[in-house]
Short mmCIF file of C-alpha atoms in Angstrom, two decimals:
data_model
loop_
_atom_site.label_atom_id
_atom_site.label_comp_id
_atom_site.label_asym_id
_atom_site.label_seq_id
_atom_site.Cartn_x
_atom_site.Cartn_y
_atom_site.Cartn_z
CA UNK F 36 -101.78 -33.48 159.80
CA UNK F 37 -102.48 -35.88 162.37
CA UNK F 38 -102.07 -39.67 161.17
CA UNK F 39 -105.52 -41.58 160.40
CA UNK F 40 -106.05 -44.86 159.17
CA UNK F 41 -105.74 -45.45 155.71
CA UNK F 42 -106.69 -47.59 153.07
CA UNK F 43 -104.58 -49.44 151.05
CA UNK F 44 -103.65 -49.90 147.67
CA UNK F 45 -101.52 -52.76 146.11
CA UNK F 46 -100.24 -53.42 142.89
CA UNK F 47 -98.85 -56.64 142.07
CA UNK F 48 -96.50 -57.17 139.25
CA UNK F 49 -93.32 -58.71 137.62
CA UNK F 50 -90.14 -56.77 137.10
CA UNK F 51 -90.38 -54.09 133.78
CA UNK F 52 -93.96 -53.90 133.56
CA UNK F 53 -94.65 -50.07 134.22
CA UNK F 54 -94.58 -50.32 137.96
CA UNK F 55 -92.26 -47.51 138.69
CA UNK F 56 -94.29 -45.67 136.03
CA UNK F 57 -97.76 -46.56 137.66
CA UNK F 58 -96.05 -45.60 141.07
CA UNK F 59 -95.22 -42.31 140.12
CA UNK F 60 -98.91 -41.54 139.06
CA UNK F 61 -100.58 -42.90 141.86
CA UNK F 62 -97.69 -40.49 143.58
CA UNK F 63 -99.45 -37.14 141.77
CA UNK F 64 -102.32 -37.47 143.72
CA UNK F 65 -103.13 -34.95 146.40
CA UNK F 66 -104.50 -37.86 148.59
CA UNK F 67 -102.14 -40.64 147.93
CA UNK F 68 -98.85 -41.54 149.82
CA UNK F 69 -97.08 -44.51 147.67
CA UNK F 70 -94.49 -47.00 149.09
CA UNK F 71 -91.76 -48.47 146.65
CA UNK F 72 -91.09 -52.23 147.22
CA UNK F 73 -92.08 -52.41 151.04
CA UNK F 74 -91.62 -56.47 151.19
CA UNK F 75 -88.06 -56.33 149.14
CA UNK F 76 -85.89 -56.12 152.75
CA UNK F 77 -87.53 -59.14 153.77
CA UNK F 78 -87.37 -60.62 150.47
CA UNK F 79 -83.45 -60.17 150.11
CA UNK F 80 -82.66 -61.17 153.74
CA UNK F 81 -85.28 -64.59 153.61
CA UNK F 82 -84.16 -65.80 150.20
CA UNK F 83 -80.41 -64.52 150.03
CA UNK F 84 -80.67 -62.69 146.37
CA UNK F 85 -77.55 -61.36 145.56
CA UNK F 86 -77.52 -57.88 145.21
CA UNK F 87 -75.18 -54.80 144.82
CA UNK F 88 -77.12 -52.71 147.12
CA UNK F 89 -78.07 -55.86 149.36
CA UNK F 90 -76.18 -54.75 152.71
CA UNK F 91 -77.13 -51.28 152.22
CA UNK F 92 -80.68 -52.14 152.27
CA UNK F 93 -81.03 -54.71 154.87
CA UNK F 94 -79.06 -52.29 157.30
CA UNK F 95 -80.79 -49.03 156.55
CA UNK F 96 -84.51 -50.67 155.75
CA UNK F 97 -87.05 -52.88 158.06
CA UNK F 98 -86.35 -56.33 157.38
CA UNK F 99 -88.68 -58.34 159.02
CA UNK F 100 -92.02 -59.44 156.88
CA UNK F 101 -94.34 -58.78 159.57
CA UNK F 102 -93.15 -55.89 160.90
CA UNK F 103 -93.51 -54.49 157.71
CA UNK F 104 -96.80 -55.86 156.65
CA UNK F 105 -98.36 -54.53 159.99
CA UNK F 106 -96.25 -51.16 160.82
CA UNK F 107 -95.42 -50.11 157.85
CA UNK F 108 -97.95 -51.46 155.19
CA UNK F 109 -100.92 -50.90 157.35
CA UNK F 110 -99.22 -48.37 159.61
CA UNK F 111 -101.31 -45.08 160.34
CA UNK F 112 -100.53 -42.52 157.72
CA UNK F 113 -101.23 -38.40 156.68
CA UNK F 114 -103.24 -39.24 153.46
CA UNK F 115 -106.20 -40.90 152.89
CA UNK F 116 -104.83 -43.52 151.02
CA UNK F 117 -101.11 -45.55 150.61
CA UNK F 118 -100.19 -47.10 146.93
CA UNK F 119 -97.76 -49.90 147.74
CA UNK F 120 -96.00 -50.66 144.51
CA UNK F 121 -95.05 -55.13 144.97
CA UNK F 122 -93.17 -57.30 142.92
CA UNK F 123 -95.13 -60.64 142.86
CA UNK F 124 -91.94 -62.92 143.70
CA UNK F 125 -91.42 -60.48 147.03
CA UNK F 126 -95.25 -62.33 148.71
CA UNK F 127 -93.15 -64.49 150.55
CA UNK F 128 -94.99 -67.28 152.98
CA UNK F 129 -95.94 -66.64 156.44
CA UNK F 130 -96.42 -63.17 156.21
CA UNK F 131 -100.06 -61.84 157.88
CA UNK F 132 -103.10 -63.16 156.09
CA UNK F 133 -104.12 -59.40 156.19
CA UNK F 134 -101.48 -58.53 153.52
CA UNK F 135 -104.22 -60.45 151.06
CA UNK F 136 -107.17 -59.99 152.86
CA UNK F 137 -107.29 -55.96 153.70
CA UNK F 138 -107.40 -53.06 151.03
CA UNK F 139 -107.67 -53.44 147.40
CA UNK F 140 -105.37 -55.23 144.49
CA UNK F 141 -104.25 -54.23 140.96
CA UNK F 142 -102.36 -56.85 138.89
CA UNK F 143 -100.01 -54.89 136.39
CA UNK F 144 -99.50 -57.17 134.01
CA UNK F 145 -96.94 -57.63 130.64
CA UNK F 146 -96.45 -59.62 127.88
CA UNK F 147 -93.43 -61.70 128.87
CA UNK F 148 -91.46 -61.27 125.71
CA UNK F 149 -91.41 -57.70 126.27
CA UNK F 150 -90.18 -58.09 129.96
CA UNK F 151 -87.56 -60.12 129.38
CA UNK F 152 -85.03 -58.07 126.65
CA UNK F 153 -85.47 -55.08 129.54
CA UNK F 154 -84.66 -56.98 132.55
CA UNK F 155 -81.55 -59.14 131.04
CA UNK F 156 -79.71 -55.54 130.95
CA UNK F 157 -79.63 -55.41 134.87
CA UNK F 158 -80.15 -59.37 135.70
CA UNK F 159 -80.13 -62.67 134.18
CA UNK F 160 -83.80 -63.65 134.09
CA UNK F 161 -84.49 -67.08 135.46
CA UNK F 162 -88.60 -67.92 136.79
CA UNK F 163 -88.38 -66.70 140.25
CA UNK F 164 -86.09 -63.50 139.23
CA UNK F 165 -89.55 -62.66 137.05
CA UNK F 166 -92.06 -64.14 139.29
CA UNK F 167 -94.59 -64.75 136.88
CA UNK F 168 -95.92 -68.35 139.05
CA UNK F 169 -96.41 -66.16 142.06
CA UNK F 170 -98.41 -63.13 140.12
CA UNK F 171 -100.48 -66.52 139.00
CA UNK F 172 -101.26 -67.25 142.55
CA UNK F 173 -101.44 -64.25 143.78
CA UNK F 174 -104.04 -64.01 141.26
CA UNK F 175 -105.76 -67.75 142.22
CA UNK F 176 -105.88 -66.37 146.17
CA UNK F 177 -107.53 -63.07 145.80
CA UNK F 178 -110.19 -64.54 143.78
CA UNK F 179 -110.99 -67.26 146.30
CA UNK F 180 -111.11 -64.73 149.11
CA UNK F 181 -113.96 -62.76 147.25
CA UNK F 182 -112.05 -59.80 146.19
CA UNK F 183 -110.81 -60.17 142.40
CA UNK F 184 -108.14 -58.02 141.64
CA UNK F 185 -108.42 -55.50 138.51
CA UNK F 186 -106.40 -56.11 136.15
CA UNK F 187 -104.39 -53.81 134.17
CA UNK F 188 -102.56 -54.05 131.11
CA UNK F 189 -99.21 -52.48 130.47
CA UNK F 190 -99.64 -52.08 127.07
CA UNK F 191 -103.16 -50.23 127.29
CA UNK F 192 -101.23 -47.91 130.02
CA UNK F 193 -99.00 -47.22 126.91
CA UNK F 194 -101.17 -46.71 123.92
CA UNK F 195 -104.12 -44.19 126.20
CA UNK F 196 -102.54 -43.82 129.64
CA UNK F 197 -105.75 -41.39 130.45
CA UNK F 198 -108.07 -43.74 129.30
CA UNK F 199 -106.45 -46.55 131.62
CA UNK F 200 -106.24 -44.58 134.31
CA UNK F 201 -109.42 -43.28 134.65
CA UNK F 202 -110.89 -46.74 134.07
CA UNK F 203 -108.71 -47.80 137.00
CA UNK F 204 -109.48 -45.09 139.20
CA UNK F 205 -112.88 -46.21 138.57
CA UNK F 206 -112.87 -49.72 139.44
CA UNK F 207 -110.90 -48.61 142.35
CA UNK F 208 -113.53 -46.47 143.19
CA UNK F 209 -111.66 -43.43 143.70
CA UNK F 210 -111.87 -40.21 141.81
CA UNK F 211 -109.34 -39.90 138.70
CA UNK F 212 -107.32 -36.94 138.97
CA UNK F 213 -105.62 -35.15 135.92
CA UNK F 214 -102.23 -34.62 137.64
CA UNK F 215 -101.39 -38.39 137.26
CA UNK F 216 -101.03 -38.63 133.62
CA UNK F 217 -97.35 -35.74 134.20
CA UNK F 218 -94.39 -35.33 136.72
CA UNK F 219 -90.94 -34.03 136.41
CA UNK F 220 -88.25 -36.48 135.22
CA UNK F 221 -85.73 -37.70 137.08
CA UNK F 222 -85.08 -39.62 140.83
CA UNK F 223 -87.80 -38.97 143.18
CA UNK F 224 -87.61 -38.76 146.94
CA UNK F 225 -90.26 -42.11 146.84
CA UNK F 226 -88.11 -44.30 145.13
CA UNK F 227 -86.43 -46.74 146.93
CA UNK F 228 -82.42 -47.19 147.29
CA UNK F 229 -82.32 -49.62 144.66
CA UNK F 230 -83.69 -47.47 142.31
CA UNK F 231 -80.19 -45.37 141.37
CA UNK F 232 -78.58 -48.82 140.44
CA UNK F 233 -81.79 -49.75 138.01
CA UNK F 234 -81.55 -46.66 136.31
CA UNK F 235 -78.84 -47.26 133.06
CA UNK F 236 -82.55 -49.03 132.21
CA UNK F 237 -84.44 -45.83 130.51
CA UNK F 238 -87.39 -45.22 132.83
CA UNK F 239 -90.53 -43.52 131.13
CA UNK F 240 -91.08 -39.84 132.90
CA UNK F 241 -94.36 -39.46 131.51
CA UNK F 242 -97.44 -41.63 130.73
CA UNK F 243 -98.68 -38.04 128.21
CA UNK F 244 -98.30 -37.99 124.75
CA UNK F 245 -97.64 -35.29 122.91
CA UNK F 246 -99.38 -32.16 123.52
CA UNK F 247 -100.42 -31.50 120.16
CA UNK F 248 -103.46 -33.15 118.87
CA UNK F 249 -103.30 -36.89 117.75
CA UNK F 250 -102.97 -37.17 113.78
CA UNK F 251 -104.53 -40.03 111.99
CA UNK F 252 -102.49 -42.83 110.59
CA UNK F 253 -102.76 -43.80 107.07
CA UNK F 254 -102.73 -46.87 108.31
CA UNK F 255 -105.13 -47.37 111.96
CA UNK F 256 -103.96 -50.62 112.32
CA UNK F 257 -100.21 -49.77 112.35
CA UNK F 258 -101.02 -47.40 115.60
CA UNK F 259 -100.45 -51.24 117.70
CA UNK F 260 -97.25 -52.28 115.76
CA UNK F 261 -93.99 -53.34 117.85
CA UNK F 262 -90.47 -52.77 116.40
CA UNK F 263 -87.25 -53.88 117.09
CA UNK F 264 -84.56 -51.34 118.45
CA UNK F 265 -81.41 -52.14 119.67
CA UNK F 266 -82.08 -55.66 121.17
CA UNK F 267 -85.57 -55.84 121.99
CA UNK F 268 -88.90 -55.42 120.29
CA UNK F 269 -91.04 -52.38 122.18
CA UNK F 270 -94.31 -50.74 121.37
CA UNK F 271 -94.36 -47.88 118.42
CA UNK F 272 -94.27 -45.26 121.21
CA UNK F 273 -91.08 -46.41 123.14
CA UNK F 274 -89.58 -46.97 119.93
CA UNK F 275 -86.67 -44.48 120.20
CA UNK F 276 -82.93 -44.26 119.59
CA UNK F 277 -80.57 -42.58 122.27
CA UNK F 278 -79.93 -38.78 121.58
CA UNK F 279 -76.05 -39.24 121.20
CA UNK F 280 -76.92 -42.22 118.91
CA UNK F 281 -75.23 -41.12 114.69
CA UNK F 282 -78.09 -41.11 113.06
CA UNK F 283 -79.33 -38.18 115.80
CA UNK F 284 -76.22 -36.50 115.50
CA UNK F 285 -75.74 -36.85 111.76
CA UNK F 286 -77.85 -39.14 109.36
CA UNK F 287 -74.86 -41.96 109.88
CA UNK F 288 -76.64 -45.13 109.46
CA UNK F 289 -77.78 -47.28 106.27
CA UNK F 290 -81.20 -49.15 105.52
CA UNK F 291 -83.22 -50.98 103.64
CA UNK F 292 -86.52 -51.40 102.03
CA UNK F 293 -88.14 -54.23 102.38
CA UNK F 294 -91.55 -55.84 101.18
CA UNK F 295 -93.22 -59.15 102.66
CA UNK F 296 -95.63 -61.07 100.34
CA UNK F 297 -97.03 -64.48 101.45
CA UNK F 298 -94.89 -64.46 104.01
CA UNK F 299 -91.69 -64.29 102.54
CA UNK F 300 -89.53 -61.28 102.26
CA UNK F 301 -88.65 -60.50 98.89
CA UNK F 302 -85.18 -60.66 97.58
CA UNK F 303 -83.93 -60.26 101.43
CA UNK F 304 -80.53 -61.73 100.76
CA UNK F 305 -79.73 -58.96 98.32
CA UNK F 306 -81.15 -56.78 100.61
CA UNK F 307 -78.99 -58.23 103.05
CA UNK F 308 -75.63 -57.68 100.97
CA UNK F 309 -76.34 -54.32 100.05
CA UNK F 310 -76.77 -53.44 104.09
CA UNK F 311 -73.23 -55.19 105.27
CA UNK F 312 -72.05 -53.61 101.59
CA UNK F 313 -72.84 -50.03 102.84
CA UNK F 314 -71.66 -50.39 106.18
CA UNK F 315 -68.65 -51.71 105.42
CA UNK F 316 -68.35 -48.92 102.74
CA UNK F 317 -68.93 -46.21 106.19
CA UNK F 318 -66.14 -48.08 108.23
CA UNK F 319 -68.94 -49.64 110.73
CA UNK F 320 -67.63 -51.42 113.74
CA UNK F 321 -69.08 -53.75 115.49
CA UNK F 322 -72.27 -55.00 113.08
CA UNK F 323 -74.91 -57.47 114.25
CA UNK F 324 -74.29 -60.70 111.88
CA UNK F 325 -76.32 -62.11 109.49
CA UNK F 326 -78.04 -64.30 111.60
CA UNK F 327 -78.76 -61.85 113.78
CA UNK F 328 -80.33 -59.39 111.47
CA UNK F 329 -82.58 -62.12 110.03
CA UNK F 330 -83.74 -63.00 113.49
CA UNK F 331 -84.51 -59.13 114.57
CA UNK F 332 -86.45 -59.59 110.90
CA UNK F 333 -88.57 -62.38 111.33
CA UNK F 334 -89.23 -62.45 115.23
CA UNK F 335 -90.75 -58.72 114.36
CA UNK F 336 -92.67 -59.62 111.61
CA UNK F 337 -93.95 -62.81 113.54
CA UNK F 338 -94.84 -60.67 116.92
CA UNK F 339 -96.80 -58.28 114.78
CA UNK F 340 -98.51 -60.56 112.82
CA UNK F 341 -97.41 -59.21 109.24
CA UNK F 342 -97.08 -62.12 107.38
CA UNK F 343 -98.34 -60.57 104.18
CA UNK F 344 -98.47 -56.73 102.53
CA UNK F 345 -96.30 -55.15 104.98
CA UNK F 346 -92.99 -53.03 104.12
CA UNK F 347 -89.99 -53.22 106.55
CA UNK F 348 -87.80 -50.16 107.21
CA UNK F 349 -84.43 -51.72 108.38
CA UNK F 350 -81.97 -49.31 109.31
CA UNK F 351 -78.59 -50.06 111.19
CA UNK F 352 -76.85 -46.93 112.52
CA UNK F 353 -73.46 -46.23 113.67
CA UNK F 354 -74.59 -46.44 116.90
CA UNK F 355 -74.09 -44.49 119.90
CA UNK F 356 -71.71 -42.16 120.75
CA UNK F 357 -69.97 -41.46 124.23
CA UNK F 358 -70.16 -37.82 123.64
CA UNK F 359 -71.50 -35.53 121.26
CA UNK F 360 -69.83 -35.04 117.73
CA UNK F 361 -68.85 -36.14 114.24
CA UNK F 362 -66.08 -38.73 115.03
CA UNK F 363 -67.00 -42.04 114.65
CA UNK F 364 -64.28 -42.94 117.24
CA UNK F 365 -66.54 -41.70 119.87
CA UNK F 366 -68.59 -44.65 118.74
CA UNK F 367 -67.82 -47.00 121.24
CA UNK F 368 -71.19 -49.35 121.82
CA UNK F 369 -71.86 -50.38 118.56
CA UNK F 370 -74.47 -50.62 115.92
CA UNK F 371 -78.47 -49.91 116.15
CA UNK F 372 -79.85 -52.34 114.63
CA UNK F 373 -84.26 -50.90 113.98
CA UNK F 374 -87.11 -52.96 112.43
CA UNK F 375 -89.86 -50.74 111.50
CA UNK F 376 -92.61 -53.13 109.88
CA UNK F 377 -95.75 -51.42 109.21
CA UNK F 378 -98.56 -52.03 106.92
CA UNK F 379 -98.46 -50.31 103.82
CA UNK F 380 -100.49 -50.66 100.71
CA UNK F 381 -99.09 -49.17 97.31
CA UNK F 382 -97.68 -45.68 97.81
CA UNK F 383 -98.66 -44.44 94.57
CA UNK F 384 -102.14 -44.92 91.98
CA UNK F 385 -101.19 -48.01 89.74
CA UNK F 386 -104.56 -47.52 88.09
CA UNK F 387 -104.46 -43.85 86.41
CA UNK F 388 -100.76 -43.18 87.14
CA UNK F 389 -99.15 -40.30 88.78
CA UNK F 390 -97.66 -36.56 87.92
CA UNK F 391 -94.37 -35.21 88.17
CA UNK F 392 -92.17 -32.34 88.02
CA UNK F 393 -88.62 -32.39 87.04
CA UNK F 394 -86.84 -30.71 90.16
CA UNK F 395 -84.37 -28.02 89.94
CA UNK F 396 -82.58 -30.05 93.27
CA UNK F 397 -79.89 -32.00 91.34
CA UNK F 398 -79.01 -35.80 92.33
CA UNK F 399 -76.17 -35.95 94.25
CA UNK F 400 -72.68 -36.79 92.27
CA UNK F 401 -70.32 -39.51 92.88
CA UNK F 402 -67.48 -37.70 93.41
CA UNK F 403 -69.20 -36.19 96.65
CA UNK F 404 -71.15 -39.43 97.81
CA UNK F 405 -71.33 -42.68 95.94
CA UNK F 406 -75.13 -43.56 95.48
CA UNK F 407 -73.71 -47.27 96.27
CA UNK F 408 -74.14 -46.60 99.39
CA UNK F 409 -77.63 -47.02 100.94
CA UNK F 410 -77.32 -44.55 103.36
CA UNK F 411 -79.70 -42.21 105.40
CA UNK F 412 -78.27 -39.08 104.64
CA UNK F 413 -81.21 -38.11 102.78
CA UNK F 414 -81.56 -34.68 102.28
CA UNK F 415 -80.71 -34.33 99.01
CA UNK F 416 -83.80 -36.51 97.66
CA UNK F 417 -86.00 -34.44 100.63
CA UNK F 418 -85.21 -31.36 98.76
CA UNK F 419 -86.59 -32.76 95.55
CA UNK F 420 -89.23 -33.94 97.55
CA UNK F 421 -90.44 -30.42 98.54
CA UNK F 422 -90.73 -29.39 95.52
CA UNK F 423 -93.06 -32.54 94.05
CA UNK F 424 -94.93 -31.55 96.99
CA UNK F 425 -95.17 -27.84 96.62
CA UNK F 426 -95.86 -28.55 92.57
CA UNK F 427 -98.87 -31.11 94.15
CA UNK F 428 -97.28 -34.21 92.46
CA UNK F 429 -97.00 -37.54 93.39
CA UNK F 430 -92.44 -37.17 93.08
CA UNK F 431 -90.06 -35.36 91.33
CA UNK F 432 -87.74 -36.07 88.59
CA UNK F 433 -84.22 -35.25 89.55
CA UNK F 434 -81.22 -35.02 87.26
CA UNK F 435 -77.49 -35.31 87.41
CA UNK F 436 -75.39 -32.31 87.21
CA UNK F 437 -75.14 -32.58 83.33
CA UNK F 438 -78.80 -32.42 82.98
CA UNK F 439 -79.63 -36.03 82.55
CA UNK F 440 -82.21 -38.45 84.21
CA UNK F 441 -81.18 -40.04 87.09
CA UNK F 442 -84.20 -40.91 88.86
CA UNK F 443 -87.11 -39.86 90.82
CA UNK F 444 -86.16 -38.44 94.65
CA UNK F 445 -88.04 -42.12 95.62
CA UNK F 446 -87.72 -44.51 92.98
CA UNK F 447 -85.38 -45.46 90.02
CA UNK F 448 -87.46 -44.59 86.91
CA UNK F 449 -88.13 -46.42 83.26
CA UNK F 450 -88.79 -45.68 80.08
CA UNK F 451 -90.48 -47.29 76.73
CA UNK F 452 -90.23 -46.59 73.48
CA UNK F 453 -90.86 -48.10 70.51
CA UNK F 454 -90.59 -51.62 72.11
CA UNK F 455 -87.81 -50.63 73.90
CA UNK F 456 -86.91 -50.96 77.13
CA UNK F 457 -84.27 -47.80 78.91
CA UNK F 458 -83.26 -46.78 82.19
CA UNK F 459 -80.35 -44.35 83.10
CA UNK F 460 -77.16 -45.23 84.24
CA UNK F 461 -76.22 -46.07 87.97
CA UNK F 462 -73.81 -43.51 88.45
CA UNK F 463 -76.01 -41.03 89.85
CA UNK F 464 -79.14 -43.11 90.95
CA UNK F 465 -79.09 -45.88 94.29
CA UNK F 466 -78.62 -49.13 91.59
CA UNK F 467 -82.26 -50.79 93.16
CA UNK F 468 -82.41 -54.47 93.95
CA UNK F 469 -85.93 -53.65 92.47
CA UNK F 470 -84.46 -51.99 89.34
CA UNK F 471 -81.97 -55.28 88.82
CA UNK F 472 -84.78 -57.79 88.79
CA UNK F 473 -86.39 -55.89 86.04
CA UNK F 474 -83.89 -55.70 83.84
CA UNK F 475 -83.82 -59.67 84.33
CA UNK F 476 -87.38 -59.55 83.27
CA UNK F 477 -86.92 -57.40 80.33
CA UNK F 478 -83.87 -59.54 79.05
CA UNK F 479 -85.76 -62.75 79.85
CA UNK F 480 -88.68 -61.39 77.74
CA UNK F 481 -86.31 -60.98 74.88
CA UNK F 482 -86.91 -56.97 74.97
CA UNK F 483 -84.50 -54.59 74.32
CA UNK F 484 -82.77 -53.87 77.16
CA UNK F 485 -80.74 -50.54 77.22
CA UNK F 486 -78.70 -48.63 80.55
CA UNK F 487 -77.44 -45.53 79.19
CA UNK F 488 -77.66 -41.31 79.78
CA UNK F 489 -81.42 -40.28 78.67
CA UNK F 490 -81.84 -36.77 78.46
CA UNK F 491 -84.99 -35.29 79.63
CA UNK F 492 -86.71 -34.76 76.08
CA UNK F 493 -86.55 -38.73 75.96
CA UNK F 494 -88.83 -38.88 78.78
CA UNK F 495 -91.54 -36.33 77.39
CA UNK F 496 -91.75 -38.35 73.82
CA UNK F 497 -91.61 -42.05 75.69
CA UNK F 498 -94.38 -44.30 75.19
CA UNK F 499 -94.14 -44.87 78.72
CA UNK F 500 -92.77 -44.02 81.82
CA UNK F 501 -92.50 -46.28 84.89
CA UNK F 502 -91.81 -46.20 88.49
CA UNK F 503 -90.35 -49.24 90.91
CA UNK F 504 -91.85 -48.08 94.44
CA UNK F 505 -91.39 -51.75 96.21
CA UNK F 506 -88.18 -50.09 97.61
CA UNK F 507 -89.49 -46.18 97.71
CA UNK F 508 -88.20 -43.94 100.06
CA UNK F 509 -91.79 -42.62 100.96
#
């Protein structure tokens, strides 16, 4: 195809904001060609950035700022149009006024707090590593040349990439075409040669969700929610753990449940000591501190604005592996530390009660896994589960293996009768945090208090029968 003039296409942003994603969709298009990072030769060799690859670059890539503005940049091309993917901190000054002034702008921009966990992996942020000033100005001198940029937010490209996209295409005044929301994973032939050493950073492959239709949430609201994995707090749809990580490979991690009221999390330093209890009970190495975990806690909670009637799921896994397998001595990175917050009302009707069935799925004994341990190997209570669900009740009773009551697959469970208070043993049953303040209660009530074997018979003839769901398993 002989080469035409063509009109270009620039988006500005800082470092982790979707760029190489936004790239590679631009890149789909039958009438695009894309540029990765044109200005970054001239970047390294004016300001002296230390980099791994910087020699490689600088001797294989045009250096010089104008050159590339007016050869490359502007440069006659095959395609209609060019996408020129820019960092903001790479505008250097004194390149040609026509770098600002010709074709049309995008500003890709982030939240900052989720930019920064991401790029500390590769390089130790500081203001000009992230550029956010010069994104500013950049900003400032489009508008007061007349030509506003649009503006896009990562986030929205995240939550409805087609929706973004076509609203882009559309204030870019170019068609939208379906074959940017897909591509095949892995380096392209458009990236540039910096892009192998970025690339221990997981890169998104596709902005598509998954191909089956979009269920709704109990919860709407909880469709926006951030949570913390690893080290940094991400959007609900980038919340993932590695594939090699335990509790992929086998249910090896432990957790809590945990409620926030008024904002205050309830009994979190029991919570606490039952998580470092049951890893240290698995043989964990390498566990976040204290500290830590509080900090993953309330920096979540504060970022998502749950403050009040939200549940936490806090989960610390083994961690990753180096290779597939059982061992933990392939676990070599340490723990996962997740916060899942979410709002959640009551899981079950306080005001006319729920059914059960007594499950034939019996509780798991102590002398193949101590119920001590909080851990996620849950299976056993998923298979009592079923069978609330197939019986169309709200849980299911399960018993020990000598026919007693040990709790519900979700909750621990109490009884009443005649003005006393009774709840099995521990033995069997995950002794709740939920369950011990209770029994507080009932003893500082001056009730009868009793923790012994109740056989399922008790449980038909009880006055009453209770549930504690503020640490359910649902």
């Amino acid at each position: 195809m002989a080469e035409q003039e063509i009109e270009v296409i620039h988006s500005w942003s800082a470092p982790r904001s979707l760029s190489t994603s936004l790239m590679y969709s631009f890149a789909q298009r039958d009438n695009m060609e894309v540029l990765d990072e044109p200005l970054y030769p001239a970047f390294l060799r004016v300001t002296g950035f230390d980099r791994p690859y910087r020699e490689e670059i600088l001797s294989k890539i045009e250096s010089d700022g104008n050159k590339v503005v007016n050869e490359v940049i502007f440069g006659p091309g095959g395609k209609k149009y060019r996408y020129c993917k820019h960092m903001a901190k790479q505008r250097l000054p004194g390149l040609p006024d026509d770098l600002m002034k010709k074709g049309k702008h995008i500003l890709l921009i982030r939240n900052p707090l989720d930019i920064l966990p991401s790029f500390d992996k590769v390089v130790p942020p500081s203001f000009k590593e992230l550029g956010l000033a010069d994104l500013v100005t950049i900003y400032s001198e489009l508008c007061e040349l007349g030509k506003s940029p649009v503006i896009v937010d990562a986030a929205d490209l995240q939550q409805d990439p087609e929706a973004t996209l076509r609203s882009l295409c559309e204030d870019l005044d170019i068609p939208f075409q379906a074959t940017m929301l897909r591509w095949e994973a892995g380096p392209k032939p458009i990236d540039g040669l910096w892009a192998k050493w970025w690339r221990n950073v997981r890169k998104t492959s596709s902005l598509l969700k998954s191909p089956l239709p979009e269920p709704d949430l109990p919860v709407p609201a909880n469709k926006n929610l951030l949570a913390w994995v690893g080290d940094e707090i991400v959007p609900r749809d980038d919340a993932k753990v590695s594939v090699f990580d335990s509790i992929v490979q086998g249910g090896d991690g432990v957790w809590e449940g945990l409620r926030v009221y008024n904002g205050k999390v309830f009994k979190l330093e029991e919570h606490l000591d039952r998580l470092f209890d049951s890893a240290k009970a698995l043989a964990f190495n390498n566990i976040p501190t204290r500290e830590e975990v509080k900090q993953a806690i309330f920096r979540t909670l504060i970022r998502n604005g749950m403050l009040d009637n939200a549940h936490i799921r806090l989960t610390l896994t083994r961690g990753k592996k180096v290779t597939s397998g059982m061992s933990p001595a392939f676990n070599l990175y340490g723990c996962t530390l997740i916060v899942l917050p979410e709002w959640k009302p009551p899981v079950y009707d306080n005001t006319h009660g729920v059914n059960l069935v007594t499950a034939t799925t019996r509780r798991n004994s102590p002398n193949n896994l101590d119920s001590k341990i909080h851990h996620n190997n849950l299976l056993n209570n998923i298979l009592a589960k079923i069978e609330g669900n197939n019986a169309n009740t709200a849980d299911a009773i399960m018993l020990d293996k000598d026919g007693y009551v040990s709790e519900t697959n979700a909750t621990n469970i109490f009884l009443v009768k005649k003005g006393r208070v009774l709840t099995p043993h521990a033995d069997y049953c995950l002794p709740g945090i939920t369950r011990a303040t209770v029994m507080e209660l009932v003893v500082k009530e001056n009730l009868v208090l009793e923790e012994r074997r109740i056989s399922l018979s008790e449980f038909h003839t009880a006055d009453e029968v209770f549930m504690l769901i503020l640490e359910s398993l649902c």
